[in-house]
mmCIF file of C-alpha atoms in Angstrom:
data_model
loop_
_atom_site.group_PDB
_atom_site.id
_atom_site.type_symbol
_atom_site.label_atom_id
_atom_site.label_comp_id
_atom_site.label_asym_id
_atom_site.label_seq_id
_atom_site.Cartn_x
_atom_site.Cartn_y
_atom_site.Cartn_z
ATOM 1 C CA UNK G 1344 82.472 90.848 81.322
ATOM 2 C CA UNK G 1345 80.049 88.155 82.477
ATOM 3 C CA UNK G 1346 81.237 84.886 83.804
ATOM 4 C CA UNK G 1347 82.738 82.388 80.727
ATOM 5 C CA UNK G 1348 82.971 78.906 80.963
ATOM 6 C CA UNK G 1349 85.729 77.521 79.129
ATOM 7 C CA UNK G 1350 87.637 74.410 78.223
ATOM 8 C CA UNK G 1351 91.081 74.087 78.196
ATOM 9 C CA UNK G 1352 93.612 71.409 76.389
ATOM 10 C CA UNK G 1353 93.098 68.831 79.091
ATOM 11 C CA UNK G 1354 89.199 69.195 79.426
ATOM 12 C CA UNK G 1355 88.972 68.526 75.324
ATOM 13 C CA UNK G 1356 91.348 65.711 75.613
ATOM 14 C CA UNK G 1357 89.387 63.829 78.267
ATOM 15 C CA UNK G 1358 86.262 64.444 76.276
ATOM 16 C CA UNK G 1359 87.959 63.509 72.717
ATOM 17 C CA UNK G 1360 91.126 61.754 73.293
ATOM 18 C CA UNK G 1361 88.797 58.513 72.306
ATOM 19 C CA UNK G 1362 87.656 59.738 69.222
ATOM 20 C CA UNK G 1363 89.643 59.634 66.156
ATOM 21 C CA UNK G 1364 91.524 62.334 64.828
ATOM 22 C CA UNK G 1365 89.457 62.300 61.598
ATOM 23 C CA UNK G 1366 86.370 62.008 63.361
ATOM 24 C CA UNK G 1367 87.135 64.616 65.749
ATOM 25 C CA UNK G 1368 84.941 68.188 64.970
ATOM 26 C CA UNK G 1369 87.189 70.791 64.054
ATOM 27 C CA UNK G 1370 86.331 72.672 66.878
ATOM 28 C CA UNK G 1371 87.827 70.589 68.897
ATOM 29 C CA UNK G 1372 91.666 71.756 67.198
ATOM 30 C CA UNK G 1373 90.342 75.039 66.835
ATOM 31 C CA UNK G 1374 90.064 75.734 70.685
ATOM 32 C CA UNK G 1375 93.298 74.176 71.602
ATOM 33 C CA UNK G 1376 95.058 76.815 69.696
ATOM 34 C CA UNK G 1377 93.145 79.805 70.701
ATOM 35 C CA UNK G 1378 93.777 78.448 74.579
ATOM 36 C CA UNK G 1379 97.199 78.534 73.764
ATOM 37 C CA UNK G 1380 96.990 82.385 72.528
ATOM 38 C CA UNK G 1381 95.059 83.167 75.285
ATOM 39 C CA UNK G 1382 97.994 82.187 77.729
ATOM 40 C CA UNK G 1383 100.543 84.240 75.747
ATOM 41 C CA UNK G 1384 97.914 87.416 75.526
ATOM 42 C CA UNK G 1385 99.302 90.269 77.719
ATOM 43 C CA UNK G 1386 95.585 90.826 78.476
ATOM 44 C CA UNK G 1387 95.041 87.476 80.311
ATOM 45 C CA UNK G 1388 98.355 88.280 82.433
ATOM 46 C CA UNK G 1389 96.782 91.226 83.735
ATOM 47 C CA UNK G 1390 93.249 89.805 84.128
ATOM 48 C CA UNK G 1391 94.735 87.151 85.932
ATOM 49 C CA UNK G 1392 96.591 89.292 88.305
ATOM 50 C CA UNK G 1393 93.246 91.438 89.003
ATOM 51 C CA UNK G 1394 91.341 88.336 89.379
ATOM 52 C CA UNK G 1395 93.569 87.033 92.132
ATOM 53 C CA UNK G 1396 93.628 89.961 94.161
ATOM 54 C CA UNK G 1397 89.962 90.392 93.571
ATOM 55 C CA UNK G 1398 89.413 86.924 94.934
ATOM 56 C CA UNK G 1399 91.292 88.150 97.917
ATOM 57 C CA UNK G 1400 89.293 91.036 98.450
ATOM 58 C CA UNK G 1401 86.471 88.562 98.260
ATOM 59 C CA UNK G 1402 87.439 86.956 101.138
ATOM 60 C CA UNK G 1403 88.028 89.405 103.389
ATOM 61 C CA UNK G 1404 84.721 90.663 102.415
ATOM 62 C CA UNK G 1405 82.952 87.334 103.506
ATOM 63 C CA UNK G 1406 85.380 87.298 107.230
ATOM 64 C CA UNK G 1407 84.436 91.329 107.642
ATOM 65 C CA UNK G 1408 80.427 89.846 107.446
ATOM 66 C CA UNK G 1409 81.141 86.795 109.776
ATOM 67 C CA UNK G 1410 82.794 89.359 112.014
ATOM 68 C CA UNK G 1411 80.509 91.659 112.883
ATOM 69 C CA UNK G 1412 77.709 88.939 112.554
ATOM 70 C CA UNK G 1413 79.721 87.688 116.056
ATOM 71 C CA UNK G 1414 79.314 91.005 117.097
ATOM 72 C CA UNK G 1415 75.977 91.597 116.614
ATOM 73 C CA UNK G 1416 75.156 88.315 118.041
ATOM 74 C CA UNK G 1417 76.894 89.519 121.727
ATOM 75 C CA UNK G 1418 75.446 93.241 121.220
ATOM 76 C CA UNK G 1419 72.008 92.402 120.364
ATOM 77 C CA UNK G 1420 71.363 89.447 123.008
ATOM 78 C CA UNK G 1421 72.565 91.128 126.765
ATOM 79 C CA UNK G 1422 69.777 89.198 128.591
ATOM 80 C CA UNK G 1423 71.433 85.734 127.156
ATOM 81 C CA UNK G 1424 74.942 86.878 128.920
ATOM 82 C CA UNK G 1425 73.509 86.680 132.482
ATOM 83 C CA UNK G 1426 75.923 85.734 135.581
ATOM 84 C CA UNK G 1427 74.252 81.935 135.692
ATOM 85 C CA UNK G 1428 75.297 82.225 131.677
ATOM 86 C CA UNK G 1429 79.235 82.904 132.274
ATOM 87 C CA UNK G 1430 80.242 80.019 130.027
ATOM 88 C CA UNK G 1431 77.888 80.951 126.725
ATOM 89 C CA UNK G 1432 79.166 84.321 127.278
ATOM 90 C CA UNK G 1433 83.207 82.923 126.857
ATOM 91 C CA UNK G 1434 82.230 81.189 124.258
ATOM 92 C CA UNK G 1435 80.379 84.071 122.641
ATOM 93 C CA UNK G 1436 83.317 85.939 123.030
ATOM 94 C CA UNK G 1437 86.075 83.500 121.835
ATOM 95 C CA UNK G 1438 83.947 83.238 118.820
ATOM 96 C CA UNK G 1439 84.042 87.079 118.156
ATOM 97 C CA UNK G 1440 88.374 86.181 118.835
ATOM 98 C CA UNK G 1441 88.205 83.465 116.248
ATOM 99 C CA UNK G 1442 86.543 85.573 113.972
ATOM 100 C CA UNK G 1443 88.784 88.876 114.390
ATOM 101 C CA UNK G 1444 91.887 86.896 113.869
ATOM 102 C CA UNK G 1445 90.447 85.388 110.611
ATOM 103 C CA UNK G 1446 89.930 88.817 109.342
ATOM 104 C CA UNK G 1447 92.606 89.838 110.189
ATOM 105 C CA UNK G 1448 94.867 87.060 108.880
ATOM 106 C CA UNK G 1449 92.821 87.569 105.185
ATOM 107 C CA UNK G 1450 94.005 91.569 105.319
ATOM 108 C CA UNK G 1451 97.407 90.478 105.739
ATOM 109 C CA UNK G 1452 97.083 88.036 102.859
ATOM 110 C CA UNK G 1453 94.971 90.576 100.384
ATOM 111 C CA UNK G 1454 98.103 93.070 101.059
ATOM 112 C CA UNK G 1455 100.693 90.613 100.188
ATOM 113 C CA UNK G 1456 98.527 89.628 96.968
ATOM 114 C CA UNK G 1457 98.449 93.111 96.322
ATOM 115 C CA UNK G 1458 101.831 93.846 96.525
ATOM 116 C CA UNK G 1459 102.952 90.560 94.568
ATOM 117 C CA UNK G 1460 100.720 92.362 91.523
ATOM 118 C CA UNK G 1461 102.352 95.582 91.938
ATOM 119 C CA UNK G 1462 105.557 93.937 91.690
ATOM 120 C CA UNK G 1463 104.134 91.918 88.565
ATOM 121 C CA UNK G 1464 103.240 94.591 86.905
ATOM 122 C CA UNK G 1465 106.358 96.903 87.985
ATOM 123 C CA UNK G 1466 105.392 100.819 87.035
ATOM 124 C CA UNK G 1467 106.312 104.180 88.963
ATOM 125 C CA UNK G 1468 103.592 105.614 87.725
ATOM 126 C CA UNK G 1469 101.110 102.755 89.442
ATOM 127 C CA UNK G 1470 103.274 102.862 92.279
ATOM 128 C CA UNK G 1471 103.133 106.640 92.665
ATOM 129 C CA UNK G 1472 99.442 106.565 92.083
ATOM 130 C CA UNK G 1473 98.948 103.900 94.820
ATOM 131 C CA UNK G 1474 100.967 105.383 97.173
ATOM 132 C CA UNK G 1475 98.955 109.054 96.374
ATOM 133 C CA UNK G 1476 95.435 107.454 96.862
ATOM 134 C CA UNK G 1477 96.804 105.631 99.992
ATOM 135 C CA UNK G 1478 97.022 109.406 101.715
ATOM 136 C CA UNK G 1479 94.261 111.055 100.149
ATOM 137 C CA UNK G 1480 92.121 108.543 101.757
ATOM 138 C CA UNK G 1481 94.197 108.526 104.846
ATOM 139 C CA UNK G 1482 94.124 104.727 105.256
ATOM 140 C CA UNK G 1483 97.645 104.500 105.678
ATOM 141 C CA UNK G 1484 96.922 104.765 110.139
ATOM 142 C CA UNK G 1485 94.508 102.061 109.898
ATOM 143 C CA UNK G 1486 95.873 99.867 107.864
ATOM 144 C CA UNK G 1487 98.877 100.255 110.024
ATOM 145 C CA UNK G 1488 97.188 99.714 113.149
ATOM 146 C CA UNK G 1489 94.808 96.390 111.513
ATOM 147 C CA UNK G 1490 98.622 94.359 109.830
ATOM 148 C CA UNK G 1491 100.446 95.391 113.828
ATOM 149 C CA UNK G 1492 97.452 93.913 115.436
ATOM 150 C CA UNK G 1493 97.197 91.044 113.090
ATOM 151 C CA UNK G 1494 101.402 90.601 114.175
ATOM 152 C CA UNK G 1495 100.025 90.674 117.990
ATOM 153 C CA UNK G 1496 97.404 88.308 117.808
ATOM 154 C CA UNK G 1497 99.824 86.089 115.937
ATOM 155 C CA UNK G 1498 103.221 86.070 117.307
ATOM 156 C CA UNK G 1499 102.519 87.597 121.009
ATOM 157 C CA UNK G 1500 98.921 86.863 122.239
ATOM 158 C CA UNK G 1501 95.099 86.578 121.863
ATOM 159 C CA UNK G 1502 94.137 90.037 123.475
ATOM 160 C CA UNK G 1503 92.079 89.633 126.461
ATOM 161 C CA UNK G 1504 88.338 91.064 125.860
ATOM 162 C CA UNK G 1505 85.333 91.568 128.020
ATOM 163 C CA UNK G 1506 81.871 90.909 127.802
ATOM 164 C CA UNK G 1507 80.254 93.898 129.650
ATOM 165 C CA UNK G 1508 76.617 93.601 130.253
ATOM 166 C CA UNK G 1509 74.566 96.915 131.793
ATOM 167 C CA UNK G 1510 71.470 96.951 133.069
ATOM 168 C CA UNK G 1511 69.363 100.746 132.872
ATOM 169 C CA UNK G 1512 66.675 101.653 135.097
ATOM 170 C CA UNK G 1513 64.347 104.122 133.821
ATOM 171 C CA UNK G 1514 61.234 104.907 135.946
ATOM 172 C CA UNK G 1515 57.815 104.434 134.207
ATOM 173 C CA UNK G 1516 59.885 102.428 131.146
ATOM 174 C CA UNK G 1517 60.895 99.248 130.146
ATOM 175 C CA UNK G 1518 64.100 98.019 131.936
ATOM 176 C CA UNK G 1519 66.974 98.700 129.212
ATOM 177 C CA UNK G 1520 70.152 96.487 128.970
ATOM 178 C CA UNK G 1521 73.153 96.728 126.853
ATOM 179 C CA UNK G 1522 76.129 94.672 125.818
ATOM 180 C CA UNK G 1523 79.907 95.367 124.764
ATOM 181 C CA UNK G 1524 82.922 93.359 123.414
ATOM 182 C CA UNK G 1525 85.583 95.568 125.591
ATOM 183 C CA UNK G 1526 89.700 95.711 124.524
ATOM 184 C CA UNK G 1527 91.783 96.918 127.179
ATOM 185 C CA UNK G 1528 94.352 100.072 125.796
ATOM 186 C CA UNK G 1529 96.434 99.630 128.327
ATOM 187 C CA UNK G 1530 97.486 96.284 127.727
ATOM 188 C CA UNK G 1531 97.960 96.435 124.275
ATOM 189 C CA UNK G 1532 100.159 99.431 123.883
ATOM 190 C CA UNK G 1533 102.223 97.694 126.215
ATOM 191 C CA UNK G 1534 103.354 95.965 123.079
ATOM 192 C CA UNK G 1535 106.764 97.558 121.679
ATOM 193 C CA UNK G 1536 106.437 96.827 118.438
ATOM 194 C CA UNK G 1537 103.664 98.852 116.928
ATOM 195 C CA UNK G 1538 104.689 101.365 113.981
ATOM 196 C CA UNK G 1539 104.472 104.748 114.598
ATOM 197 C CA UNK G 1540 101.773 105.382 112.352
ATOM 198 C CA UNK G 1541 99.868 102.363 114.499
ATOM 199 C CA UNK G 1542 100.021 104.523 117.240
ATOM 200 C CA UNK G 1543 97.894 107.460 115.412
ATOM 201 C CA UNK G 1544 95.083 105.074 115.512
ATOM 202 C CA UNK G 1545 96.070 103.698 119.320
ATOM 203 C CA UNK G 1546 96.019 106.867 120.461
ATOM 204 C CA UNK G 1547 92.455 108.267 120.271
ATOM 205 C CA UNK G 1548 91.044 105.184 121.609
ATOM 206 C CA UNK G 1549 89.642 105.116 125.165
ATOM 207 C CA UNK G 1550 91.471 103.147 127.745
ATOM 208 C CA UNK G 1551 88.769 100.609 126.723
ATOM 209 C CA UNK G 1552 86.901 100.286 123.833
ATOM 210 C CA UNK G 1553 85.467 98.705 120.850
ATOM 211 C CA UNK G 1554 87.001 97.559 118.419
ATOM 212 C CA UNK G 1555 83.929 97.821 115.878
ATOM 213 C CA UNK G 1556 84.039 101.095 114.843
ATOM 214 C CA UNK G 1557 87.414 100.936 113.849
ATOM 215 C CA UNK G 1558 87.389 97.783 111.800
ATOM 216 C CA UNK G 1559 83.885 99.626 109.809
ATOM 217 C CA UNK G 1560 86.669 102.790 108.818
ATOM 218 C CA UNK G 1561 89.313 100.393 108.211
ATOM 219 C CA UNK G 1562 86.878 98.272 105.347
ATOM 220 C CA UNK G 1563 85.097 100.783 104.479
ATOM 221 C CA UNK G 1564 87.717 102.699 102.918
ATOM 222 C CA UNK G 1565 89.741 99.748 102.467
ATOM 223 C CA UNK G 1566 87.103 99.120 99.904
ATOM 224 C CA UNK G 1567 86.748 102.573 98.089
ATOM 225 C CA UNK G 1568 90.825 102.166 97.497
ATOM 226 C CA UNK G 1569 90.444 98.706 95.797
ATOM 227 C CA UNK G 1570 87.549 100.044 93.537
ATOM 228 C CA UNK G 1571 89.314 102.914 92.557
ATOM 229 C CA UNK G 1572 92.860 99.906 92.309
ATOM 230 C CA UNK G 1573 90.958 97.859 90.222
ATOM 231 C CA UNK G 1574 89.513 100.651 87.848
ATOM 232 C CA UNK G 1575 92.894 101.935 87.493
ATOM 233 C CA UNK G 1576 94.843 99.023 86.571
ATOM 234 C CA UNK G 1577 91.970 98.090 84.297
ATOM 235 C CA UNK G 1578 92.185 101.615 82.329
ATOM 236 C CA UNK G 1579 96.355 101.475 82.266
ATOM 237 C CA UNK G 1580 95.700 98.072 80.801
ATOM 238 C CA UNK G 1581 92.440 98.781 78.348
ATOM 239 C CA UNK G 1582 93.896 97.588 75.032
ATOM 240 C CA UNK G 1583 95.298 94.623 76.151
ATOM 241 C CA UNK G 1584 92.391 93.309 78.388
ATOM 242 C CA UNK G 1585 89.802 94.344 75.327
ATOM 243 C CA UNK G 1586 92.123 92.061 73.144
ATOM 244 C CA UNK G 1587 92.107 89.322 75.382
ATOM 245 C CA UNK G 1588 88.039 90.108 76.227
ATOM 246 C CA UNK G 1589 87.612 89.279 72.341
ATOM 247 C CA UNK G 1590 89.572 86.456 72.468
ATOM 248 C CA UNK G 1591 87.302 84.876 75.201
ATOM 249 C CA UNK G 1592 84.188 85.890 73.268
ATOM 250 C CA UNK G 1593 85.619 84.075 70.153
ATOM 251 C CA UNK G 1594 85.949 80.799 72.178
ATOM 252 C CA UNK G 1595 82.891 81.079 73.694
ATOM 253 C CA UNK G 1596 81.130 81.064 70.501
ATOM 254 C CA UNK G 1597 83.575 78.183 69.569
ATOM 255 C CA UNK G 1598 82.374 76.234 72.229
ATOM 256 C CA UNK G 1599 78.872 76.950 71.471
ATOM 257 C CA UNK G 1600 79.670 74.140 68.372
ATOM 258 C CA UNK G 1601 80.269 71.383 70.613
ATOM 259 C CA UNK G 1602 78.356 72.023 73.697
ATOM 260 C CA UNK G 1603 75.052 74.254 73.193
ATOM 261 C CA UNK G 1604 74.221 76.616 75.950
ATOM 262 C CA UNK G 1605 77.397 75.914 77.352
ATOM 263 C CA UNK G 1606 78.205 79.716 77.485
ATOM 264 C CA UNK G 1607 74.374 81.225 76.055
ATOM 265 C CA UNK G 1608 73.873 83.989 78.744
ATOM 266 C CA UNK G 1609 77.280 85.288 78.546
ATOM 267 C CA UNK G 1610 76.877 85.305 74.843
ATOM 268 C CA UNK G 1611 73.659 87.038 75.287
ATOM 269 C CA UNK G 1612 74.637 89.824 77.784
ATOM 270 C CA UNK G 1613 77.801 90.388 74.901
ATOM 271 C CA UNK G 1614 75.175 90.942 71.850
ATOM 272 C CA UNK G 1615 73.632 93.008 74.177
ATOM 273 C CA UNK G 1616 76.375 95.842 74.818
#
């Protein structure tokens, strides 16, 4: 379903608490009491729970771009991070810090949102289901490993990373130079408090490496287990969301008495279907 505007209690009595009652268009009445069904409507509970976690999602969708945009911006310019440039390259790389630790803050949060709808909606049979996709997508290592490193960048430190520049010398070619945003293994499973299931994911990395690649697994199936969430909740739920879904359409239309093309394309794309 399209995007709805619509006006609640408060919005129709700052627009007609002036006018009086006998002059007021019945719509106005009319509205207030299908808001009020619409907040006791099953439907719009579990709307409202997807919504929030989708929101959620959202976000961490928008850090996971900023991200490796900070990447990208160190990777793709190893002339700018000369030894005369030392200072843009700290900054460079305290940007890429600033922007791991926001991403990783928002898939802390989206978890915790997640698991305050689970507990909303309280069913073994979601809860088996979750925990079933979980392992056949085997994200249960990385997502691990991202929520312990989110804890260390927190509570114990900013990990130390280095800017590695490389310059490559190839006779009758142009000279070739790369960049990397380095972690350092060793000082991070010096940590004692990463979950053993962490340590799947700590183990096959080099005694340096980049974090990229494992932040692209992490939200890229991170992101094929909240399509398949979403869907799933949305089909256990497909009565009660359609009843609320007509609901909306009715006060849409409602609307559409008092404020013309208030609502006209999502009225449109519902003909439509």
């Amino acid at each position: 379903m399209k995007e709805v505007t619509l006006l609640d209690p408060s919005d129709l009595d700052r627009l007609y608490g002036h006018v009086d009652p006998a002059n007021r268009p019945d719509a106005v009445d009319e509205l207030k009491t299908m808001y009020e069904q619409l907040e006791q409507l099953p439907g719009q509970q579990y709307r409202d729970l997807l919504n929030d976690v989708s929101r959620s999602k959202h976000m961490l969708d928008d850090n996971h771009t900023e991200l490796l945009n900070a990447i990208d911006h160190f990777e793709n310019n190893p002339d700018t991070w000369l030894v005369n440039e030392e200072n843009r390259m700290q900054n460079a790389l305290l940007e890429f810090a600033r922007n791991l630790h926001n991403y990783l803050a928002m898939c802390l949060s989206l978890r915790d949102h997640t698991y305050r709808m689970k507990e909303k909606l309280d069913r073994d049979d979601l809860d088996d289901q979750y925990s079933a996709k979980m392992a056949e997508l085997d994200l249960i290592p990385l997502a691990s490993f991202i929520i312990d490193l989110r804890i260390y960048m927190q509570h114990r430190r900013i990990p130390v990373v280095t800017g590695r520049t490389s310059t490559h010398v190839i006779s009758d070619a142009p000279t070739e130079r790369t960049a990397k945003i380095l972690f350092d293994k060793t000082e991070l499973v010096g940590w004692e408090e990463w979950k053993d299931q962490s340590h799947e994911v700590l183990n096959d990395l080099d005694d340096e490496f980049q974090i990229r690649s494992v932040i692209e697994d992490y939200h890229e199936i991170l992101s094929e287990f909240y399509e398949w969430l979403f869907n799933y909740i949305s089909e256990l739920y497909a009565d009660e969301i359609e009843e609320r879904d007509e609901l909306i359409i009715e006060m849409a239309e409602k609307q559409e008495e008092l404020y013309p093309g208030l609502n006209e394309d999502f009225l449109d794309d519902e003909q439509t279907k």
